[in-house]
XYZ file of N, CA and C in Angstrom:
300
model
N -202.558 66.810 -52.784
C -201.832 65.741 -53.435
C -202.721 65.001 -54.433
N -203.971 64.835 -54.049
C -204.926 64.157 -54.904
C -205.140 64.952 -56.199
N -205.134 66.312 -56.115
C -205.314 67.167 -57.287
C -204.143 67.014 -58.255
N -202.934 66.889 -57.717
C -201.759 66.725 -58.574
C -201.811 65.403 -59.327
N -202.275 64.367 -58.672
C -202.389 63.061 -59.301
C -203.420 63.097 -60.441
N -204.561 63.732 -60.200
C -205.592 63.849 -61.237
C -205.064 64.688 -62.406
N -204.378 65.788 -62.097
C -203.802 66.650 -63.126
C -202.787 65.882 -63.973
N -201.942 65.068 -63.335
C -200.931 64.293 -64.054
C -201.587 63.258 -64.967
N -202.647 62.603 -64.497
C -203.335 61.594 -65.300
C -204.000 62.247 -66.522
N -204.646 63.399 -66.317
C -205.298 64.093 -67.434
C -204.258 64.560 -68.449
N -203.153 65.122 -67.973
C -202.094 65.587 -68.863
C -201.523 64.428 -69.672
N -201.287 63.308 -69.006
C -200.763 62.133 -69.690
C -201.751 61.645 -70.754
N -203.032 61.670 -70.454
C -204.054 61.253 -71.411
C -204.094 62.154 -72.641
N -203.949 63.460 -72.422
C -203.956 64.400 -73.543
C -202.735 64.183 -74.424
N -201.577 63.987 -73.816
C -200.347 63.786 -74.583
C -200.423 62.492 -75.391
N -200.889 61.434 -74.784
C -201.000 60.153 -75.488
C -202.032 60.257 -76.611
N -203.129 60.956 -76.351
C -204.160 61.139 -77.381
C -203.633 61.920 -78.574
N -202.821 62.935 -78.313
C -202.261 63.734 -79.401
C -201.261 62.920 -80.210
N -200.485 62.081 -79.554
C -199.512 61.244 -80.250
C -200.198 60.163 -81.080
N -201.356 59.710 -80.616
C -202.051 58.627 -81.307
C -202.806 59.105 -82.544
N -202.947 60.411 -82.694
C -203.688 60.935 -83.843
C -202.971 60.550 -85.132
N -203.719 59.982 -86.026
C -203.166 59.548 -87.302
C -202.837 60.764 -88.162
N -201.736 60.723 -88.860
C -201.313 61.848 -89.700
C -202.313 62.130 -90.813
N -203.028 61.119 -91.253
C -203.986 61.331 -92.337
C -205.196 62.133 -91.877
N -205.429 62.207 -90.574
C -206.554 62.968 -90.053
C -206.249 64.458 -89.983
N -205.004 64.816 -90.044
C -204.619 66.213 -89.960
C -204.824 66.846 -91.328
N -205.600 67.906 -91.363
C -205.852 68.602 -92.622
C -204.642 69.446 -92.978
N -204.221 69.309 -94.205
C -203.130 70.142 -94.694
C -203.616 70.880 -95.919
N -203.137 72.071 -96.074
C -203.525 72.886 -97.216
C -202.335 73.004 -98.140
N -202.548 72.629 -99.388
C -201.485 72.719 -100.366
C -201.770 73.891 -101.288
N -200.735 74.626 -101.606
C -200.883 75.760 -102.496
C -200.170 75.435 -103.799
N -200.894 75.570 -104.878
C -200.330 75.336 -106.194
C -200.314 76.667 -106.923
N -199.149 77.062 -107.347
C -199.008 78.316 -108.069
C -198.867 77.987 -109.550
N -199.783 78.517 -110.303
C -199.767 78.286 -111.743
C -199.243 79.543 -112.419
N -198.202 79.361 -113.167
C -197.657 80.504 -113.893
C -197.563 80.145 -115.363
N -198.003 81.046 -116.167
C -197.839 80.877 -117.603
C -196.557 81.583 -117.984
N -195.685 80.861 -118.588
C -194.398 81.422 -118.972
C -194.547 82.242 -120.244
N -194.642 83.531 -120.094
C -194.692 84.423 -121.248
C -193.277 84.868 -121.567
N -192.935 84.817 -122.833
C -191.616 85.266 -123.283
C -191.798 86.460 -124.198
N -190.912 87.410 -124.055
C -191.021 88.642 -124.826
C -190.777 88.366 -126.309
N -191.589 89.003 -127.127
C -191.467 88.869 -128.575
C -191.494 90.263 -129.199
N -191.142 90.326 -130.466
C -191.232 91.613 -131.167
C -192.650 91.779 -131.712
N -193.009 92.993 -132.017
C -194.366 93.256 -132.510
C -194.611 92.614 -133.877
N -193.565 92.319 -134.614
C -193.741 91.688 -135.930
C -194.198 90.233 -135.814
N -194.079 89.637 -134.629
C -194.504 88.256 -134.425
C -195.986 88.136 -134.088
N -196.695 89.256 -133.949
C -198.130 89.213 -133.685
C -198.864 88.764 -134.941
N -199.887 87.946 -134.760
C -200.657 87.450 -135.904
C -201.569 88.561 -136.442
N -201.934 88.500 -137.724
C -202.809 89.535 -138.298
C -204.136 89.735 -137.555
N -204.819 88.658 -137.088
C -206.058 88.904 -136.331
C -205.816 89.693 -135.037
N -204.675 89.471 -134.404
C -204.349 90.203 -133.178
C -204.133 91.674 -133.499
N -203.413 91.941 -134.562
C -203.146 93.328 -134.957
C -204.456 94.039 -135.299
N -205.358 93.348 -136.006
C -206.647 93.945 -136.362
C -207.463 94.291 -135.120
N -207.504 93.380 -134.150
C -208.255 93.636 -132.919
C -207.648 94.784 -132.121
N -206.327 94.855 -132.099
C -205.674 95.963 -131.395
C -206.036 97.304 -132.028
N -206.046 97.342 -133.344
C -206.386 98.589 -134.030
C -207.850 98.971 -133.817
N -208.728 97.964 -133.658
C -210.142 98.246 -133.390
C -210.348 98.763 -131.965
N -209.769 98.054 -131.003
C -210.025 98.360 -129.594
C -209.170 99.499 -129.052
N -207.970 99.634 -129.542
C -207.041 100.652 -129.041
C -206.461 101.459 -130.206
N -207.285 102.229 -130.910
C -206.781 102.935 -132.096
C -205.775 104.042 -131.777
N -205.864 104.644 -130.595
C -204.952 105.749 -130.263
C -203.827 105.314 -129.336
N -203.765 104.039 -128.998
C -202.749 103.545 -128.063
C -201.534 103.008 -128.801
N -200.462 102.844 -128.040
C -199.236 102.265 -128.592
C -198.945 100.957 -127.872
N -198.279 100.067 -128.569
C -197.898 98.791 -127.982
C -196.598 98.976 -127.216
N -196.658 98.793 -125.889
C -195.469 98.946 -125.060
C -194.575 97.721 -125.110
N -195.183 96.539 -124.997
C -194.432 95.286 -125.027
C -195.387 94.160 -125.396
N -194.843 93.106 -125.970
C -195.636 91.938 -126.351
C -194.943 90.688 -125.834
N -195.745 89.776 -125.285
C -195.243 88.513 -124.751
C -196.119 87.391 -125.288
N -195.539 86.199 -125.431
C -196.278 85.044 -125.937
C -195.947 83.829 -125.086
N -196.963 82.983 -124.810
C -196.709 81.743 -124.077
C -196.798 80.549 -125.022
N -196.629 79.358 -124.482
C -196.597 78.146 -125.304
C -197.963 77.786 -125.885
N -199.040 78.335 -125.336
C -200.386 78.062 -125.841
C -200.769 78.974 -127.004
N -199.893 79.883 -127.369
C -200.202 80.809 -128.450
C -200.990 82.019 -127.993
N -200.995 82.276 -126.691
C -201.693 83.436 -126.144
C -200.705 84.582 -125.992
N -201.211 85.782 -126.172
C -200.369 86.965 -126.092
C -200.730 87.795 -124.870
N -199.724 88.331 -124.234
C -199.882 89.305 -123.154
C -199.318 90.607 -123.711
N -200.175 91.610 -123.806
C -199.771 92.864 -124.421
C -199.862 93.994 -123.411
N -198.842 94.811 -123.372
C -198.854 95.997 -122.524
C -199.111 97.184 -123.437
N -200.289 97.760 -123.262
C -200.706 98.880 -124.096
C -200.461 100.186 -123.350
N -199.871 101.156 -124.034
C -199.679 102.490 -123.473
C -200.806 103.351 -124.029
N -201.715 103.743 -123.135
C -202.880 104.510 -123.555
C -202.504 105.958 -123.833
N -203.410 106.662 -124.475
C -203.168 108.059 -124.833
C -202.912 108.913 -123.588
N -203.548 108.549 -122.468
C -203.371 109.293 -121.215
C -202.004 109.047 -120.579
N -201.275 108.057 -121.076
C -199.964 107.735 -120.529
C -199.981 106.536 -119.599
N -201.171 106.092 -119.194
C -201.254 104.925 -118.318
C -201.075 103.648 -119.138
N -200.768 102.582 -118.443
C -200.531 101.298 -119.110
C -201.651 100.332 -118.767
N -201.979 99.485 -119.725
C -202.999 98.466 -119.513
C -202.461 97.148 -120.053
N -202.616 96.098 -119.253
C -202.199 94.762 -119.683
C -203.436 94.030 -120.181
N -203.370 93.542 -121.406
C -204.484 92.805 -122.006
C -203.971 91.463 -122.519
N -204.887 90.505 -122.593
C -204.549 89.163 -123.062
C -205.431 88.832 -124.259
N -204.837 88.223 -125.261
C -205.562 87.883 -126.484
C -204.945 86.609 -127.060
N -205.782 85.769 -127.683
C -205.217 84.562 -128.299
C -204.801 84.863 -129.736
N -204.212 83.891 -130.390
C -203.658 84.119 -131.728
C -204.734 84.327 -132.794
N -206.009 84.037 -132.446
C -207.111 84.224 -133.388
C -207.816 85.568 -133.212
N -207.346 86.380 -132.268
C -207.946 87.691 -132.044
C -209.066 87.705 -131.029
N -209.202 86.638 -130.237
C -210.228 86.578 -129.190
C -209.642 87.090 -127.878
N -210.340 88.020 -127.235
C -209.860 88.588 -125.979
C -210.025 87.575 -124.859
N -209.072 87.529 -123.952
C -209.091 86.613 -122.817
C -209.252 87.424 -121.538
N -210.040 86.894 -120.611
C -210.221 87.564 -119.321
C -209.261 86.958 -118.312
N -208.311 87.738 -117.886
C -207.340 87.304 -116.869
C -207.128 88.431 -115.901
N -206.686 88.063 -114.704
C -206.387 89.089 -113.694
C -204.967 88.992 -113.265
């Protein structure tokens, strides 16, 4: 009987302690998803520096699709000579961007 009383007191203490924990002490993890809204454009909307860089870096490839975001950055899907596709990013001045 004495063991049950001790068990009840300990259980009550744990429950009260858990209820008393302040919500600000609980760590929460927030996830922020950043997406750049790229909209499809025609190849004629590419700037001349972008076209020049494409011809330098991918002379035997074809442009599969072109997308542009509000920052003036382009997402280009290049179809390589082997038939595989590569996604590359470039700004409107012809500077390559590293993205994954």
